[in-house]
């Protein structure tokens, strides 16, 4: 799909909304605590937005633990993501999910696993199911760089390649695990190189360039819809601005402030804004309007989350196991 000016402004808006949301949660965390430990996506907004923009409702995503932008663009209302962070009862996951395990099957979001790398085989299972059911649904699997050092990643990518599954693997390479720099855990330059071992395309993309992410994912979706389908591994080079999660020790232990500042200069939102201003697609008054609207939307979501109820303790054991289906009973 080619993007109209309205699309571009909408993408910019999603990125600003994601950042405003993250910064607000960060502030609330410090101010009064929020039940969920926040894994901020500040600095990485171009990936979730670029990858999910234009996806169909029936396409499936399994977001990473920093996947707020992906949730929003895929269609989870902001107030629901906020309520999930507050541990409040919402239709999606009933307050048991926190935001990074949020799922909503109705709009094609499968909840990821908290175990690093473990969401990747789940995504492969989803893609296999979609293929066996002869749908044209595509699955997007998001994960971090450190996740690609787990056996889960290798087994899953291999299986997807062998079974020719309609899936796109999207690695958000922010250069660190929790604190481990990838230069200490990887002996190759690009994670995308790993695709070659499984005979699938590996693509390196500037993860701070929302349009580059969009293009790469759209191309990969076309390959996933091919006959036979072909998976792709996309590596998005990016950087997380905040510490791994709120409450972690200060990150000066493993990276320098100069490095953080250097990456802030490559801010994906500033960059996209300047591009759109240069093309005359965005005007200063629209930028201000988007800032004000997203601020108001986030404030409303906080009010909603504050007023929502906590889940009923009686229901704590519900939804732990899927009910046994008749087919597997003797
Ligand atoms: C099997 C396992 N080991 C350790 C952890 C603790 N842990 C949570 S996030 C994380 C780092 C993840 O790094 P990466 O995959 O690069 O994603 P990022 O946090 O950088 O987005 C670790 C080690 C975990 N959740 N699961
Ligand atoms: Mg990482």
mmCIF file of C-alpha atoms and ligand atoms in Angstrom:
data_model
loop_
_atom_site.group_PDB
_atom_site.id
_atom_site.type_symbol
_atom_site.label_atom_id
_atom_site.label_comp_id
_atom_site.label_asym_id
_atom_site.label_seq_id
_atom_site.Cartn_x
_atom_site.Cartn_y
_atom_site.Cartn_z
ATOM 1 C CA UNK A 1 0.000 0.000 0.000
ATOM 2 C CA UNK A 2 1.399 3.408 -0.862
ATOM 3 C CA UNK A 3 1.129 5.944 1.902
ATOM 4 C CA UNK A 4 -0.889 9.136 1.501
ATOM 5 C CA UNK A 5 -0.045 12.334 3.358
ATOM 6 C CA UNK A 6 -2.816 11.526 5.802
ATOM 7 C CA UNK A 7 -1.201 8.142 6.448
ATOM 8 C CA UNK A 8 2.135 9.802 7.159
ATOM 9 C CA UNK A 9 0.569 12.229 9.602
ATOM 10 C CA UNK A 10 -1.274 9.374 11.235
ATOM 11 C CA UNK A 11 1.974 7.442 11.637
ATOM 12 C CA UNK A 12 3.597 10.482 13.196
ATOM 13 C CA UNK A 13 0.642 10.795 15.534
ATOM 14 C CA UNK A 14 0.949 7.157 16.649
ATOM 15 C CA UNK A 15 4.618 7.705 17.437
ATOM 16 C CA UNK A 16 3.905 10.817 19.486
ATOM 17 C CA UNK A 17 1.078 9.036 21.279
ATOM 18 C CA UNK A 18 3.344 6.105 22.112
ATOM 19 C CA UNK A 19 6.018 8.401 23.491
ATOM 20 C CA UNK A 20 3.573 10.495 25.513
ATOM 21 C CA UNK A 21 2.112 7.317 26.944
ATOM 22 C CA UNK A 22 5.544 5.970 27.899
ATOM 23 C CA UNK A 23 6.714 9.210 29.449
ATOM 24 C CA UNK A 24 3.526 9.487 31.456
ATOM 25 C CA UNK A 25 3.839 5.939 32.758
ATOM 26 C CA UNK A 26 7.443 6.651 33.624
ATOM 27 C CA UNK A 27 6.399 9.713 35.575
ATOM 28 C CA UNK A 28 3.556 7.869 37.331
ATOM 29 C CA UNK A 29 5.910 5.077 38.233
ATOM 30 C CA UNK A 30 8.200 7.421 40.059
ATOM 31 C CA UNK A 31 5.416 9.492 41.510
ATOM 32 C CA UNK A 32 3.102 6.844 42.908
ATOM 33 C CA UNK A 33 4.114 3.430 41.647
ATOM 34 C CA UNK A 34 2.246 1.493 38.995
ATOM 35 C CA UNK A 35 1.881 -2.246 39.554
ATOM 36 C CA UNK A 36 3.685 -3.119 36.379
ATOM 37 C CA UNK A 37 7.397 -2.627 36.015
ATOM 38 C CA UNK A 38 7.617 -0.469 32.932
ATOM 39 C CA UNK A 39 9.758 -1.613 30.011
ATOM 40 C CA UNK A 40 9.865 1.617 28.105
ATOM 41 C CA UNK A 41 9.920 1.808 24.320
ATOM 42 C CA UNK A 42 11.100 5.423 24.244
ATOM 43 C CA UNK A 43 13.537 5.690 21.337
ATOM 44 C CA UNK A 44 12.082 2.621 19.609
ATOM 45 C CA UNK A 45 8.689 4.013 18.567
ATOM 46 C CA UNK A 46 9.377 3.763 14.845
ATOM 47 C CA UNK A 47 9.407 -0.032 14.953
ATOM 48 C CA UNK A 48 5.994 -0.914 16.354
ATOM 49 C CA UNK A 49 4.365 1.906 14.396
ATOM 50 C CA UNK A 50 6.178 1.272 11.114
ATOM 51 C CA UNK A 51 5.672 -2.479 11.253
ATOM 52 C CA UNK A 52 2.008 -2.464 12.245
ATOM 53 C CA UNK A 53 0.754 0.466 10.217
ATOM 54 C CA UNK A 54 -1.600 -0.816 7.544
ATOM 55 C CA UNK A 55 -1.845 -4.356 8.925
ATOM 56 C CA UNK A 56 -5.226 -5.949 8.532
ATOM 57 C CA UNK A 57 -7.279 -6.836 11.567
ATOM 58 C CA UNK A 58 -6.865 -10.535 10.800
ATOM 59 C CA UNK A 59 -3.080 -10.379 10.631
ATOM 60 C CA UNK A 60 -1.509 -11.457 13.892
ATOM 61 C CA UNK A 61 1.189 -9.844 15.993
ATOM 62 C CA UNK A 62 3.021 -11.061 19.059
ATOM 63 C CA UNK A 63 4.614 -7.900 20.412
ATOM 64 C CA UNK A 64 7.862 -7.718 22.353
ATOM 65 C CA UNK A 65 7.907 -6.592 25.959
ATOM 66 C CA UNK A 66 8.339 -3.024 24.647
ATOM 67 C CA UNK A 67 5.507 -3.304 22.151
ATOM 68 C CA UNK A 68 3.238 -0.445 23.181
ATOM 69 C CA UNK A 69 3.257 1.220 19.758
ATOM 70 C CA UNK A 70 2.372 -2.111 18.151
ATOM 71 C CA UNK A 71 -0.579 -2.597 20.522
ATOM 72 C CA UNK A 72 -1.928 0.864 19.819
ATOM 73 C CA UNK A 73 -1.605 0.740 16.050
ATOM 74 C CA UNK A 74 -3.106 -2.752 15.945
ATOM 75 C CA UNK A 75 -6.155 -1.370 17.658
ATOM 76 C CA UNK A 76 -6.013 -1.733 21.437
ATOM 77 C CA UNK A 77 -7.533 1.458 22.853
ATOM 78 C CA UNK A 78 -4.999 3.525 24.754
ATOM 79 C CA UNK A 79 -7.079 3.462 27.926
ATOM 80 C CA UNK A 80 -7.038 -0.353 27.876
ATOM 81 C CA UNK A 81 -3.241 -0.478 27.612
ATOM 82 C CA UNK A 82 -3.082 2.045 30.448
ATOM 83 C CA UNK A 83 -5.522 0.066 32.597
ATOM 84 C CA UNK A 84 -3.465 -3.086 31.970
ATOM 85 C CA UNK A 85 -0.399 -1.281 33.290
ATOM 86 C CA UNK A 86 -2.357 -0.389 36.400
ATOM 87 C CA UNK A 87 -3.377 -4.054 36.839
ATOM 88 C CA UNK A 88 -7.030 -3.120 36.394
ATOM 89 C CA UNK A 89 -9.751 -5.390 35.077
ATOM 90 C CA UNK A 90 -10.386 -4.871 31.402
ATOM 91 C CA UNK A 91 -12.060 -7.045 28.808
ATOM 92 C CA UNK A 92 -8.609 -7.943 27.494
ATOM 93 C CA UNK A 93 -6.949 -10.353 29.918
ATOM 94 C CA UNK A 94 -8.973 -9.274 32.954
ATOM 95 C CA UNK A 95 -6.200 -7.405 34.728
ATOM 96 C CA UNK A 96 -3.876 -10.406 34.742
ATOM 97 C CA UNK A 97 -1.700 -9.415 31.864
ATOM 98 C CA UNK A 98 0.228 -6.252 32.640
ATOM 99 C CA UNK A 99 0.770 -4.425 29.375
ATOM 100 C CA UNK A 100 3.507 -6.522 27.876
ATOM 101 C CA UNK A 101 1.497 -9.713 28.107
ATOM 102 C CA UNK A 102 -1.611 -8.091 26.754
ATOM 103 C CA UNK A 103 -3.445 -10.035 24.097
ATOM 104 C CA UNK A 104 -6.662 -9.587 22.193
ATOM 105 C CA UNK A 105 -7.446 -12.362 19.754
ATOM 106 C CA UNK A 106 -10.329 -10.397 18.227
ATOM 107 C CA UNK A 107 -7.886 -7.916 16.742
ATOM 108 C CA UNK A 108 -5.029 -10.318 16.110
ATOM 109 C CA UNK A 109 -2.813 -9.846 19.137
ATOM 110 C CA UNK A 110 -1.466 -12.954 20.827
ATOM 111 C CA UNK A 111 0.029 -12.341 24.261
ATOM 112 C CA UNK A 112 3.776 -12.842 24.393
ATOM 113 C CA UNK A 113 5.704 -14.795 26.991
ATOM 114 C CA UNK A 114 7.789 -13.194 29.724
ATOM 115 C CA UNK A 115 10.469 -15.775 29.057
ATOM 116 C CA UNK A 116 12.959 -14.198 26.700
ATOM 117 C CA UNK A 117 12.748 -15.740 23.230
ATOM 118 C CA UNK A 118 9.746 -17.893 24.095
ATOM 119 C CA UNK A 119 7.282 -15.774 22.132
ATOM 120 C CA UNK A 120 9.046 -16.635 18.889
ATOM 121 C CA UNK A 121 7.967 -20.306 18.698
ATOM 122 C CA UNK A 122 4.487 -19.202 19.789
ATOM 123 C CA UNK A 123 4.381 -16.958 16.736
ATOM 124 C CA UNK A 124 5.555 -19.832 14.558
ATOM 125 C CA UNK A 125 2.716 -21.941 15.949
ATOM 126 C CA UNK A 126 0.253 -19.182 15.069
ATOM 127 C CA UNK A 127 1.657 -18.941 11.532
ATOM 128 C CA UNK A 128 1.476 -22.709 11.134
ATOM 129 C CA UNK A 129 -2.148 -22.664 12.261
ATOM 130 C CA UNK A 130 -2.948 -19.882 9.781
ATOM 131 C CA UNK A 131 -1.313 -21.853 6.979
ATOM 132 C CA UNK A 132 -3.032 -25.130 7.850
ATOM 133 C CA UNK A 133 -6.365 -23.332 7.887
ATOM 134 C CA UNK A 134 -5.539 -21.992 4.414
ATOM 135 C CA UNK A 135 -5.958 -18.356 5.411
ATOM 136 C CA UNK A 136 -3.819 -15.558 3.999
ATOM 137 C CA UNK A 137 -3.110 -14.190 7.469
ATOM 138 C CA UNK A 138 0.435 -13.080 8.178
ATOM 139 C CA UNK A 139 2.057 -13.241 11.619
ATOM 140 C CA UNK A 140 4.558 -10.670 12.899
ATOM 141 C CA UNK A 141 6.843 -11.807 15.693
ATOM 142 C CA UNK A 142 8.665 -9.058 17.637
ATOM 143 C CA UNK A 143 11.607 -9.664 19.965
ATOM 144 C CA UNK A 144 14.840 -8.095 21.177
ATOM 145 C CA UNK A 145 18.429 -8.714 20.182
ATOM 146 C CA UNK A 146 19.211 -10.823 23.272
ATOM 147 C CA UNK A 147 16.299 -13.090 22.411
ATOM 148 C CA UNK A 148 18.152 -14.180 19.284
ATOM 149 C CA UNK A 149 20.768 -15.880 21.464
ATOM 150 C CA UNK A 150 18.201 -18.335 22.798
ATOM 151 C CA UNK A 151 17.570 -21.775 21.367
ATOM 152 C CA UNK A 152 13.935 -20.774 20.957
ATOM 153 C CA UNK A 153 14.847 -18.262 18.267
ATOM 154 C CA UNK A 154 16.913 -20.730 16.227
ATOM 155 C CA UNK A 155 14.455 -23.600 16.466
ATOM 156 C CA UNK A 156 11.563 -21.340 15.608
ATOM 157 C CA UNK A 157 13.182 -19.644 12.611
ATOM 158 C CA UNK A 158 14.380 -22.984 11.291
ATOM 159 C CA UNK A 159 10.925 -24.480 11.593
ATOM 160 C CA UNK A 160 9.315 -21.496 9.890
ATOM 161 C CA UNK A 161 11.794 -21.760 7.008
ATOM 162 C CA UNK A 162 11.348 -25.518 6.573
ATOM 163 C CA UNK A 163 7.559 -25.343 6.757
ATOM 164 C CA UNK A 164 7.428 -22.198 4.564
ATOM 165 C CA UNK A 165 5.333 -20.255 7.031
ATOM 166 C CA UNK A 166 3.714 -16.856 6.494
ATOM 167 C CA UNK A 167 5.669 -15.057 9.181
ATOM 168 C CA UNK A 168 7.888 -11.995 9.594
ATOM 169 C CA UNK A 169 10.477 -12.023 12.382
ATOM 170 C CA UNK A 170 11.202 -8.506 13.612
ATOM 171 C CA UNK A 171 14.221 -8.074 15.838
ATOM 172 C CA UNK A 172 14.349 -4.794 17.736
ATOM 173 C CA UNK A 173 18.087 -4.534 18.136
ATOM 174 C CA UNK A 174 18.551 -1.864 20.796
ATOM 175 C CA UNK A 175 22.161 -2.973 21.393
ATOM 176 C CA UNK A 176 21.545 -4.349 24.900
ATOM 177 C CA UNK A 177 19.846 -7.153 26.758
ATOM 178 C CA UNK A 178 19.068 -6.069 30.309
ATOM 179 C CA UNK A 179 22.587 -4.733 30.669
ATOM 180 C CA UNK A 180 24.644 -6.985 28.402
ATOM 181 C CA UNK A 181 25.948 -5.096 25.374
ATOM 182 C CA UNK A 182 25.552 -7.179 22.242
ATOM 183 C CA UNK A 183 29.213 -6.702 21.438
ATOM 184 C CA UNK A 184 29.810 -9.074 24.372
ATOM 185 C CA UNK A 185 27.224 -11.629 23.351
ATOM 186 C CA UNK A 186 27.372 -11.676 19.542
ATOM 187 C CA UNK A 187 30.337 -12.305 17.278
ATOM 188 C CA UNK A 188 28.648 -11.133 14.082
ATOM 189 C CA UNK A 189 27.967 -7.615 12.915
ATOM 190 C CA UNK A 190 24.308 -7.986 12.028
ATOM 191 C CA UNK A 191 21.699 -10.235 13.605
ATOM 192 C CA UNK A 192 20.092 -10.379 10.159
ATOM 193 C CA UNK A 193 23.049 -12.542 9.061
ATOM 194 C CA UNK A 194 21.546 -15.344 11.082
ATOM 195 C CA UNK A 195 18.769 -15.680 8.532
ATOM 196 C CA UNK A 196 21.242 -17.167 6.048
ATOM 197 C CA UNK A 197 21.684 -20.270 8.232
ATOM 198 C CA UNK A 198 18.030 -21.034 7.656
ATOM 199 C CA UNK A 199 17.846 -20.067 4.006
ATOM 200 C CA UNK A 200 15.538 -17.100 4.440
ATOM 201 C CA UNK A 201 16.104 -13.411 3.633
ATOM 202 C CA UNK A 202 17.716 -11.319 6.365
ATOM 203 C CA UNK A 203 17.237 -7.575 6.119
ATOM 204 C CA UNK A 204 18.944 -4.822 8.094
ATOM 205 C CA UNK A 205 16.902 -1.718 8.538
ATOM 206 C CA UNK A 206 17.364 1.613 10.300
ATOM 207 C CA UNK A 207 14.936 1.051 13.150
ATOM 208 C CA UNK A 208 14.698 4.769 13.854
ATOM 209 C CA UNK A 209 13.315 5.436 10.401
ATOM 210 C CA UNK A 210 9.620 4.659 10.483
ATOM 211 C CA UNK A 211 9.270 4.609 6.707
ATOM 212 C CA UNK A 212 12.231 2.252 6.264
ATOM 213 C CA UNK A 213 10.640 -0.102 8.800
ATOM 214 C CA UNK A 214 7.295 0.152 7.050
ATOM 215 C CA UNK A 215 8.804 -0.620 3.630
ATOM 216 C CA UNK A 216 10.845 -3.564 4.886
ATOM 217 C CA UNK A 217 7.860 -5.090 6.662
ATOM 218 C CA UNK A 218 5.557 -4.571 3.700
ATOM 219 C CA UNK A 219 8.030 -6.343 1.418
ATOM 220 C CA UNK A 220 8.371 -9.160 3.920
ATOM 221 C CA UNK A 221 4.583 -9.452 4.104
ATOM 222 C CA UNK A 222 4.487 -9.911 0.333
ATOM 223 C CA UNK A 223 7.044 -12.721 0.659
ATOM 224 C CA UNK A 224 4.997 -14.230 3.476
ATOM 225 C CA UNK A 225 1.980 -14.242 1.172
ATOM 226 C CA UNK A 226 3.928 -15.854 -1.662
ATOM 227 C CA UNK A 227 3.278 -19.314 -3.002
ATOM 228 C CA UNK A 228 4.920 -20.888 -1.134
ATOM 229 C CA UNK A 229 5.172 -18.382 1.689
ATOM 230 C CA UNK A 230 8.638 -17.304 2.719
ATOM 231 C CA UNK A 231 9.579 -15.989 6.149
ATOM 232 C CA UNK A 232 11.900 -12.990 6.573
ATOM 233 C CA UNK A 233 14.106 -11.877 9.441
ATOM 234 C CA UNK A 234 14.214 -8.086 9.755
ATOM 235 C CA UNK A 235 16.739 -6.523 12.073
ATOM 236 C CA UNK A 236 15.819 -2.998 13.142
ATOM 237 C CA UNK A 237 18.820 -1.126 14.537
ATOM 238 C CA UNK A 238 17.700 1.133 17.334
ATOM 239 C CA UNK A 239 18.401 2.160 20.918
ATOM 240 C CA UNK A 240 16.463 2.307 24.150
ATOM 241 C CA UNK A 241 16.779 5.637 25.888
ATOM 242 C CA UNK A 242 15.641 4.567 29.314
ATOM 243 C CA UNK A 243 16.991 1.921 31.620
ATOM 244 C CA UNK A 244 15.896 -1.662 30.906
ATOM 245 C CA UNK A 245 12.912 -1.230 33.178
ATOM 246 C CA UNK A 246 11.819 1.128 35.891
ATOM 247 C CA UNK A 247 13.381 0.140 39.191
ATOM 248 C CA UNK A 248 16.531 -1.296 37.610
ATOM 249 C CA UNK A 249 19.891 0.041 38.793
ATOM 250 C CA UNK A 250 21.056 3.132 36.927
ATOM 251 C CA UNK A 251 22.402 2.221 33.536
ATOM 252 C CA UNK A 252 25.645 4.163 33.996
ATOM 253 C CA UNK A 253 27.025 0.797 35.101
ATOM 254 C CA UNK A 254 27.047 -0.557 31.566
ATOM 255 C CA UNK A 255 26.781 2.374 29.171
ATOM 256 C CA UNK A 256 27.890 5.972 29.084
ATOM 257 C CA UNK A 257 25.722 9.051 29.156
ATOM 258 C CA UNK A 258 27.529 10.225 26.019
ATOM 259 C CA UNK A 259 26.309 7.143 24.174
ATOM 260 C CA UNK A 260 22.716 7.749 25.292
ATOM 261 C CA UNK A 261 22.930 11.405 24.255
ATOM 262 C CA UNK A 262 24.355 10.437 20.881
ATOM 263 C CA UNK A 263 21.370 8.184 20.200
ATOM 264 C CA UNK A 264 18.936 10.825 21.386
ATOM 265 C CA UNK A 265 20.170 12.909 18.479
ATOM 266 C CA UNK A 266 18.786 10.158 16.234
ATOM 267 C CA UNK A 267 15.330 10.421 17.806
ATOM 268 C CA UNK A 268 12.875 8.668 15.482
ATOM 269 C CA UNK A 269 10.110 11.180 16.162
ATOM 270 C CA UNK A 270 12.223 14.290 15.651
ATOM 271 C CA UNK A 271 13.598 12.766 12.494
ATOM 272 C CA UNK A 272 10.198 11.956 11.037
ATOM 273 C CA UNK A 273 8.843 15.358 12.039
ATOM 274 C CA UNK A 274 11.694 17.112 10.258
ATOM 275 C CA UNK A 275 11.148 14.968 7.186
ATOM 276 C CA UNK A 276 7.438 15.759 7.115
ATOM 277 C CA UNK A 277 8.061 19.473 7.725
ATOM 278 C CA UNK A 278 10.630 19.514 4.927
ATOM 279 C CA UNK A 279 8.132 17.950 2.532
ATOM 280 C CA UNK A 280 5.452 20.411 3.609
ATOM 281 C CA UNK A 281 3.272 17.532 4.814
ATOM 282 C CA UNK A 282 3.266 18.681 8.435
ATOM 283 C CA UNK A 283 2.833 22.256 9.549
ATOM 284 C CA UNK A 284 3.823 23.726 12.910
ATOM 285 C CA UNK A 285 0.198 24.236 13.950
ATOM 286 C CA UNK A 286 -0.619 20.572 13.224
ATOM 287 C CA UNK A 287 2.387 19.494 15.301
ATOM 288 C CA UNK A 288 1.080 21.519 18.234
ATOM 289 C CA UNK A 289 -2.408 20.148 17.702
ATOM 290 C CA UNK A 290 -1.086 16.558 17.723
ATOM 291 C CA UNK A 291 0.902 17.270 20.906
ATOM 292 C CA UNK A 292 -2.170 18.666 22.628
ATOM 293 C CA UNK A 293 -4.511 15.923 21.464
ATOM 294 C CA UNK A 294 -2.194 13.073 22.423
ATOM 295 C CA UNK A 295 -1.563 14.689 25.830
ATOM 296 C CA UNK A 296 -5.326 14.900 26.419
ATOM 297 C CA UNK A 297 -5.811 11.312 25.263
ATOM 298 C CA UNK A 298 -3.173 10.043 27.659
ATOM 299 C CA UNK A 299 -4.606 12.078 30.552
ATOM 300 C CA UNK A 300 -8.029 10.632 29.839
ATOM 301 C CA UNK A 301 -6.544 7.125 29.810
ATOM 302 C CA UNK A 302 -4.971 7.719 33.230
ATOM 303 C CA UNK A 303 -8.337 8.832 34.607
ATOM 304 C CA UNK A 304 -9.979 5.737 33.109
ATOM 305 C CA UNK A 305 -7.319 3.441 34.557
ATOM 306 C CA UNK A 306 -7.568 5.085 37.984
ATOM 307 C CA UNK A 307 -11.318 4.598 38.072
ATOM 308 C CA UNK A 308 -11.367 1.022 36.710
ATOM 309 C CA UNK A 309 -11.700 -1.834 39.207
ATOM 310 C CA UNK A 310 -9.125 -4.373 40.204
ATOM 311 C CA UNK A 311 -9.916 -7.948 39.178
ATOM 312 C CA UNK A 312 -12.023 -10.095 41.474
ATOM 313 C CA UNK A 313 -9.623 -12.271 43.550
ATOM 314 C CA UNK A 314 -12.098 -15.148 43.149
ATOM 315 C CA UNK A 315 -11.135 -15.301 39.472
ATOM 316 C CA UNK A 316 -7.426 -15.662 40.008
ATOM 317 C CA UNK A 317 -7.341 -19.313 38.917
ATOM 318 C CA UNK A 318 -9.490 -18.759 35.841
ATOM 319 C CA UNK A 319 -7.856 -18.612 32.400
ATOM 320 C CA UNK A 320 -4.766 -20.469 33.586
ATOM 321 C CA UNK A 321 -5.353 -23.518 31.402
ATOM 322 C CA UNK A 322 -7.334 -23.733 28.195
ATOM 323 C CA UNK A 323 -10.413 -25.907 28.625
ATOM 324 C CA UNK A 324 -9.892 -29.414 27.250
ATOM 325 C CA UNK A 325 -11.656 -29.750 23.957
ATOM 326 C CA UNK A 326 -13.910 -32.704 23.205
ATOM 327 C CA UNK A 327 -11.507 -33.903 20.532
ATOM 328 C CA UNK A 328 -8.806 -34.877 22.991
ATOM 329 C CA UNK A 329 -11.106 -36.535 25.532
ATOM 330 C CA UNK A 330 -11.275 -40.363 25.358
HETATM 331 C C1 LIG B 1 14.805 -16.957 29.958
HETATM 332 C C2 LIG B 1 14.894 -15.566 30.558
HETATM 333 N N1 LIG B 1 16.069 -15.168 31.076
HETATM 334 C C3 LIG B 1 16.168 -13.919 31.611
HETATM 335 C C4 LIG B 1 15.083 -13.088 31.644
HETATM 336 C C5 LIG B 1 15.213 -11.707 32.224
HETATM 337 N N2 LIG B 1 15.176 -10.733 31.158
HETATM 338 C C6 LIG B 1 14.071 -9.987 30.944
HETATM 339 S S1 LIG B 1 14.268 -8.956 29.637
HETATM 340 C C7 LIG B 1 15.837 -9.487 29.362
HETATM 341 C C8 LIG B 1 16.682 -8.896 28.252
HETATM 342 C C9 LIG B 1 15.979 -8.923 26.957
HETATM 343 O O1 LIG B 1 16.803 -8.329 26.001
HETATM 344 P P1 LIG B 1 16.311 -8.219 24.522
HETATM 345 O O2 LIG B 1 15.794 -9.512 24.035
HETATM 346 O O3 LIG B 1 17.425 -7.607 23.768
HETATM 347 O O4 LIG B 1 15.059 -7.224 24.620
HETATM 348 P P2 LIG B 1 15.073 -5.719 25.163
HETATM 349 O O5 LIG B 1 14.789 -5.776 26.629
HETATM 350 O O6 LIG B 1 16.405 -5.133 24.873
HETATM 351 O O7 LIG B 1 13.975 -5.052 24.428
HETATM 352 C C10 LIG B 1 16.201 -10.451 30.276
HETATM 353 C C11 LIG B 1 17.525 -11.109 30.290
HETATM 354 C C12 LIG B 1 13.871 -13.571 31.092
HETATM 355 N N3 LIG B 1 12.778 -12.813 31.085
HETATM 356 N N4 LIG B 1 13.800 -14.813 30.553
HETATM 357 MG MG1 LIG B 2 17.805 -5.583 23.455
#
